[in-house]
Amino acid sequence: MSVLTELRTIRVVPVVEIENADDAVPLARALVAGGLPVMEVTYRTSAARTAIERVAAEVPEMIVGAGTLLSPANVTDAAQAGARFGVAPGCGGGVLAAAREAGLPFVPGAVTPAEIMDCLAEGCDVVKFFPAGSYGGLGTLRSLAGPFSAAGVRFVPTGGVSPDNLADYLAHPAVLAVGGTWIAPRKDITAGKWAEITERARAAVQVVEAAA
């Protein structure tokens, strides 16, 4: 099963920002315990690479990915660290070529028809719709999905997704999965609130199951 197929099954991707690499494995285990064996570690901190390495080595059941990959160097670094997929907020800067070279399944960002067409031209039919809340949320996604449904485009809305609108996003057939920070916010990771993170993961899984 490909990674993107697995994400389509899991449907919720916790997006996490890890300041201390020692938190990575406990976080991964907390998410797995809640039924979400996937996490996107953003390259916004100096601990990101080490966090990915540790999770890949110590929690093999976790599908660990890397997000906020802004350059080919970021992509290469994440792949070498053991990331199983990569995510970017856009589709330029050479990240797609670097992902192909590294053999890293990749979800580029796109919020306009032109950007989606650029992704399709690069062979990507799964795109990150980010920041979803700032670009019209589900209403805009519905409008974009119409003309691109024939091309099989699927979206991963991220940014502004919350427990309040999660079910609505999951109900749309063009949504492959959603990404969000609400399950494991940075402050809770820093404070080691693993039980709370597990409970939020479990609640998200219940929404996924209801949507199915």
mmCIF file of C-alpha atoms in Angstrom:
data_model
loop_
_atom_site.group_PDB
_atom_site.id
_atom_site.type_symbol
_atom_site.label_atom_id
_atom_site.label_comp_id
_atom_site.label_asym_id
_atom_site.label_seq_id
_atom_site.Cartn_x
_atom_site.Cartn_y
_atom_site.Cartn_z
ATOM 1 C CA MET A 1 0.000 0.000 0.000
ATOM 2 C CA SER A 2 1.380 3.408 -0.960
ATOM 3 C CA VAL A 3 1.773 6.105 1.664
ATOM 4 C CA LEU A 4 -0.873 8.324 0.059
ATOM 5 C CA THR A 5 -3.280 5.384 0.017
ATOM 6 C CA GLU A 6 -2.615 4.902 3.719
ATOM 7 C CA LEU A 7 -3.306 8.586 4.357
ATOM 8 C CA ARG A 8 -6.588 8.257 2.473
ATOM 9 C CA THR A 9 -7.523 5.489 4.903
ATOM 10 C CA ILE A 10 -6.414 7.298 8.082
ATOM 11 C CA ARG A 11 -7.768 10.674 6.866
ATOM 12 C CA VAL A 12 -6.418 12.897 9.672
ATOM 13 C CA VAL A 13 -2.765 13.950 9.729
ATOM 14 C CA PRO A 14 -1.549 15.618 12.930
ATOM 15 C CA VAL A 15 0.807 18.457 11.986
ATOM 16 C CA VAL A 16 3.367 18.854 14.751
ATOM 17 C CA GLU A 17 6.102 21.312 15.647
ATOM 18 C CA ILE A 18 8.730 19.732 17.868
ATOM 19 C CA GLU A 19 11.195 21.921 19.733
ATOM 20 C CA ASN A 20 12.924 19.134 21.674
ATOM 21 C CA ALA A 21 13.741 15.925 19.825
ATOM 22 C CA ASP A 22 13.315 13.996 23.090
ATOM 23 C CA ASP A 23 9.566 14.637 22.760
ATOM 24 C CA ALA A 24 9.295 12.959 19.359
ATOM 25 C CA VAL A 25 8.972 9.318 20.397
ATOM 26 C CA PRO A 26 6.537 9.911 23.301
ATOM 27 C CA LEU A 27 4.446 12.041 20.946
ATOM 28 C CA ALA A 28 4.423 9.362 18.264
ATOM 29 C CA ARG A 29 3.380 6.734 20.787
ATOM 30 C CA ALA A 30 0.610 8.975 22.124
ATOM 31 C CA LEU A 31 -0.796 9.434 18.625
ATOM 32 C CA VAL A 32 -0.592 5.716 17.856
ATOM 33 C CA ALA A 33 -2.388 4.981 21.121
ATOM 34 C CA GLY A 34 -5.188 7.280 19.974
ATOM 35 C CA GLY A 35 -5.503 5.481 16.654
ATOM 36 C CA LEU A 36 -3.614 7.966 14.461
ATOM 37 C CA PRO A 37 -0.406 6.293 13.244
ATOM 38 C CA VAL A 38 0.708 9.302 11.189
ATOM 39 C CA MET A 39 2.377 12.620 11.910
ATOM 40 C CA GLU A 40 3.791 15.447 9.830
ATOM 41 C CA VAL A 41 6.854 16.922 11.541
ATOM 42 C CA THR A 42 7.286 20.465 10.300
ATOM 43 C CA TYR A 43 10.730 21.761 9.397
ATOM 44 C CA ARG A 44 10.200 24.855 11.511
ATOM 45 C CA THR A 45 12.620 23.925 14.281
ATOM 46 C CA SER A 46 16.185 22.702 14.466
ATOM 47 C CA ALA A 47 14.933 19.489 16.111
ATOM 48 C CA ALA A 48 12.869 18.362 13.111
ATOM 49 C CA ARG A 49 15.428 16.079 11.465
ATOM 50 C CA THR A 50 16.437 14.350 14.695
ATOM 51 C CA ALA A 51 12.779 13.958 15.652
ATOM 52 C CA ILE A 52 12.053 12.194 12.365
ATOM 53 C CA GLU A 53 15.108 9.972 12.734
ATOM 54 C CA ARG A 54 14.081 8.869 16.214
ATOM 55 C CA VAL A 55 10.471 8.166 15.316
ATOM 56 C CA ALA A 56 11.474 6.243 12.203
ATOM 57 C CA ALA A 57 13.868 4.112 14.251
ATOM 58 C CA GLU A 58 11.830 3.612 17.428
ATOM 59 C CA VAL A 59 8.171 3.725 16.384
ATOM 60 C CA PRO A 60 8.057 1.787 13.096
ATOM 61 C CA GLU A 61 4.265 1.644 13.097
ATOM 62 C CA MET A 62 4.164 5.443 12.817
ATOM 63 C CA ILE A 63 4.018 6.915 9.307
ATOM 64 C CA VAL A 64 6.278 9.866 9.914
ATOM 65 C CA GLY A 65 6.389 12.628 7.334
ATOM 66 C CA ALA A 66 8.078 15.991 6.998
ATOM 67 C CA GLY A 67 6.293 19.280 6.404
ATOM 68 C CA THR A 68 7.174 22.870 5.572
ATOM 69 C CA LEU A 69 9.791 21.662 3.089
ATOM 70 C CA LEU A 70 10.755 24.892 1.372
ATOM 71 C CA SER A 71 13.839 23.867 -0.594
ATOM 72 C CA PRO A 72 15.419 20.890 -2.347
ATOM 73 C CA ALA A 73 17.875 20.678 0.560
ATOM 74 C CA ASN A 74 14.972 20.334 3.003
ATOM 75 C CA VAL A 75 13.478 17.541 0.897
ATOM 76 C CA THR A 76 16.750 15.634 0.670
ATOM 77 C CA ASP A 77 17.398 16.063 4.370
ATOM 78 C CA ALA A 78 13.937 14.798 5.311
ATOM 79 C CA ALA A 79 14.220 11.765 3.057
ATOM 80 C CA GLN A 80 17.621 10.887 4.502
ATOM 81 C CA ALA A 81 16.201 11.236 8.018
ATOM 82 C CA GLY A 82 13.598 8.578 7.280
ATOM 83 C CA ALA A 83 10.508 10.594 6.385
ATOM 84 C CA ARG A 84 7.989 8.499 4.477
ATOM 85 C CA PHE A 85 6.294 11.462 2.830
ATOM 86 C CA GLY A 86 6.899 15.173 2.359
ATOM 87 C CA VAL A 87 4.645 18.218 2.336
ATOM 88 C CA ALA A 88 5.220 21.789 1.191
ATOM 89 C CA PRO A 89 3.070 24.918 1.450
ATOM 90 C CA GLY A 90 3.668 25.583 -2.266
ATOM 91 C CA CYS A 91 4.744 23.842 -5.436
ATOM 92 C CA GLY A 92 7.761 25.856 -6.577
ATOM 93 C CA GLY A 93 11.379 26.183 -5.595
ATOM 94 C CA GLY A 94 12.464 22.839 -7.023
ATOM 95 C CA VAL A 95 10.887 20.788 -4.226
ATOM 96 C CA LEU A 96 8.979 18.477 -6.572
ATOM 97 C CA ALA A 97 12.069 17.613 -8.594
ATOM 98 C CA ALA A 98 13.977 16.946 -5.385
ATOM 99 C CA ALA A 99 11.187 14.695 -4.117
ATOM 100 C CA ARG A 100 11.219 12.686 -7.347
ATOM 101 C CA GLU A 101 14.983 12.298 -7.120
ATOM 102 C CA ALA A 102 14.719 11.146 -3.507
ATOM 103 C CA GLY A 103 11.794 8.833 -4.201
ATOM 104 C CA LEU A 104 9.769 10.659 -1.546
ATOM 105 C CA PRO A 105 5.960 10.703 -1.915
ATOM 106 C CA PHE A 106 5.092 14.376 -1.912
ATOM 107 C CA VAL A 107 2.098 16.653 -1.359
ATOM 108 C CA PRO A 108 2.719 20.168 -2.719
ATOM 109 C CA GLY A 109 0.638 23.157 -1.728
ATOM 110 C CA ALA A 110 -1.857 24.819 -4.067
ATOM 111 C CA VAL A 111 -4.714 27.261 -3.514
ATOM 112 C CA THR A 112 -5.421 28.577 -7.039
ATOM 113 C CA PRO A 113 -6.391 26.894 -10.320
ATOM 114 C CA ALA A 114 -3.034 27.890 -11.830
ATOM 115 C CA GLU A 115 -1.106 26.309 -8.966
ATOM 116 C CA ILE A 116 -3.152 23.113 -9.173
ATOM 117 C CA MET A 117 -2.450 22.927 -12.917
ATOM 118 C CA ASP A 118 1.258 23.371 -12.196
ATOM 119 C CA CYS A 119 1.071 20.444 -9.764
ATOM 120 C CA LEU A 120 -0.730 18.288 -12.315
ATOM 121 C CA ALA A 121 1.928 19.129 -14.893
ATOM 122 C CA GLU A 122 4.509 17.806 -12.420
ATOM 123 C CA GLY A 123 2.562 14.574 -11.969
ATOM 124 C CA CYS A 124 0.965 15.460 -8.599
ATOM 125 C CA ASP A 125 -2.783 14.969 -8.236
ATOM 126 C CA VAL A 126 -2.842 15.272 -4.421
ATOM 127 C CA VAL A 127 -2.342 18.834 -3.199
ATOM 128 C CA LYS A 128 -2.255 20.559 0.165
ATOM 129 C CA PHE A 129 -4.920 23.281 0.315
ATOM 130 C CA PHE A 130 -3.184 25.692 2.694
ATOM 131 C CA PRO A 131 -3.982 27.845 4.544
ATOM 132 C CA ALA A 132 -7.502 26.552 4.024
ATOM 133 C CA GLY A 133 -9.214 28.886 6.465
ATOM 134 C CA SER A 134 -7.633 32.004 4.992
ATOM 135 C CA TYR A 135 -8.544 31.021 1.421
ATOM 136 C CA GLY A 136 -12.247 30.451 1.899
ATOM 137 C CA GLY A 137 -12.249 27.052 3.554
ATOM 138 C CA LEU A 138 -14.640 24.400 2.350
ATOM 139 C CA GLY A 139 -16.496 26.798 0.064
ATOM 140 C CA THR A 140 -13.378 27.500 -1.997
ATOM 141 C CA LEU A 141 -12.384 23.841 -1.942
ATOM 142 C CA ARG A 142 -15.784 22.902 -3.389
ATOM 143 C CA SER A 143 -15.316 25.450 -6.179
ATOM 144 C CA LEU A 144 -11.838 24.159 -6.995
ATOM 145 C CA ALA A 145 -12.898 20.527 -6.853
ATOM 146 C CA GLY A 146 -15.499 21.022 -9.592
ATOM 147 C CA PRO A 147 -13.242 21.683 -12.590
ATOM 148 C CA PHE A 148 -10.455 19.421 -11.335
ATOM 149 C CA SER A 149 -12.526 16.356 -10.469
ATOM 150 C CA ALA A 150 -12.055 14.917 -13.954
ATOM 151 C CA ALA A 151 -8.290 15.001 -13.422
ATOM 152 C CA GLY A 152 -8.660 13.104 -10.153
ATOM 153 C CA VAL A 153 -7.302 15.905 -7.967
ATOM 154 C CA ARG A 154 -7.626 15.273 -4.244
ATOM 155 C CA PHE A 155 -7.046 17.842 -1.515
ATOM 156 C CA VAL A 156 -5.477 17.829 1.941
ATOM 157 C CA PRO A 157 -6.927 20.965 3.557
ATOM 158 C CA THR A 158 -4.742 22.286 6.357
ATOM 159 C CA GLY A 159 -4.879 25.500 8.352
ATOM 160 C CA GLY A 160 -8.176 26.333 9.994
ATOM 161 C CA VAL A 161 -9.340 22.733 10.265
ATOM 162 C CA SER A 162 -10.729 22.008 13.733
ATOM 163 C CA PRO A 163 -13.088 19.634 15.550
ATOM 164 C CA ASP A 164 -15.902 22.037 14.625
ATOM 165 C CA ASN A 165 -15.509 21.598 10.854
ATOM 166 C CA LEU A 166 -13.639 18.294 10.601
ATOM 167 C CA ALA A 167 -16.722 16.262 9.691
ATOM 168 C CA ASP A 168 -17.715 18.762 6.991
ATOM 169 C CA TYR A 169 -14.303 18.556 5.336
ATOM 170 C CA LEU A 170 -14.196 14.762 5.520
ATOM 171 C CA ALA A 171 -17.629 14.540 3.912
ATOM 172 C CA HIS A 172 -16.411 16.113 0.676
ATOM 173 C CA PRO A 173 -15.394 13.456 -1.862
ATOM 174 C CA ALA A 174 -12.415 15.495 -3.093
ATOM 175 C CA VAL A 175 -10.810 15.535 0.358
ATOM 176 C CA LEU A 176 -8.231 12.769 0.680
ATOM 177 C CA ALA A 177 -7.310 13.708 4.253
ATOM 178 C CA VAL A 178 -7.027 16.768 6.461
ATOM 179 C CA GLY A 179 -4.052 18.157 8.316
ATOM 180 C CA GLY A 180 -4.199 20.035 11.578
ATOM 181 C CA THR A 181 -2.349 21.192 14.658
ATOM 182 C CA TRP A 182 -5.241 20.944 17.108
ATOM 183 C CA ILE A 183 -4.538 17.328 18.047
ATOM 184 C CA ALA A 184 -0.985 17.965 19.243
ATOM 185 C CA PRO A 185 -0.406 21.707 19.650
ATOM 186 C CA ARG A 186 3.124 22.863 20.304
ATOM 187 C CA LYS A 187 2.428 23.911 23.903
ATOM 188 C CA ASP A 188 1.068 20.461 24.779
ATOM 189 C CA ILE A 189 4.041 18.721 23.192
ATOM 190 C CA THR A 190 6.412 20.914 25.188
ATOM 191 C CA ALA A 191 4.445 20.201 28.379
ATOM 192 C CA GLY A 192 4.363 16.461 27.712
ATOM 193 C CA LYS A 193 0.578 16.233 27.805
ATOM 194 C CA TRP A 194 0.537 12.839 26.113
ATOM 195 C CA ALA A 195 -2.777 11.665 27.591
ATOM 196 C CA GLU A 196 -4.572 14.761 26.306
ATOM 197 C CA ILE A 197 -3.037 14.296 22.860
ATOM 198 C CA THR A 198 -4.130 10.667 22.812
ATOM 199 C CA GLU A 199 -7.691 11.668 23.689
ATOM 200 C CA ARG A 200 -7.847 14.274 20.922
ATOM 201 C CA ALA A 201 -6.493 11.720 18.455
ATOM 202 C CA ARG A 202 -9.137 9.235 19.578
ATOM 203 C CA ALA A 203 -11.868 11.861 19.153
ATOM 204 C CA ALA A 204 -10.675 12.612 15.622
ATOM 205 C CA VAL A 205 -10.745 8.906 14.757
ATOM 206 C CA GLN A 206 -14.347 8.758 15.924
ATOM 207 C CA VAL A 207 -15.226 11.555 13.511
ATOM 208 C CA VAL A 208 -13.472 9.693 10.704
ATOM 209 C CA GLU A 209 -15.372 6.518 11.508
ATOM 210 C CA ALA A 210 -18.682 8.395 11.555
ATOM 211 C CA ALA A 211 -17.893 10.013 8.202
ATOM 212 C CA ALA A 212 -17.214 6.599 6.680
#
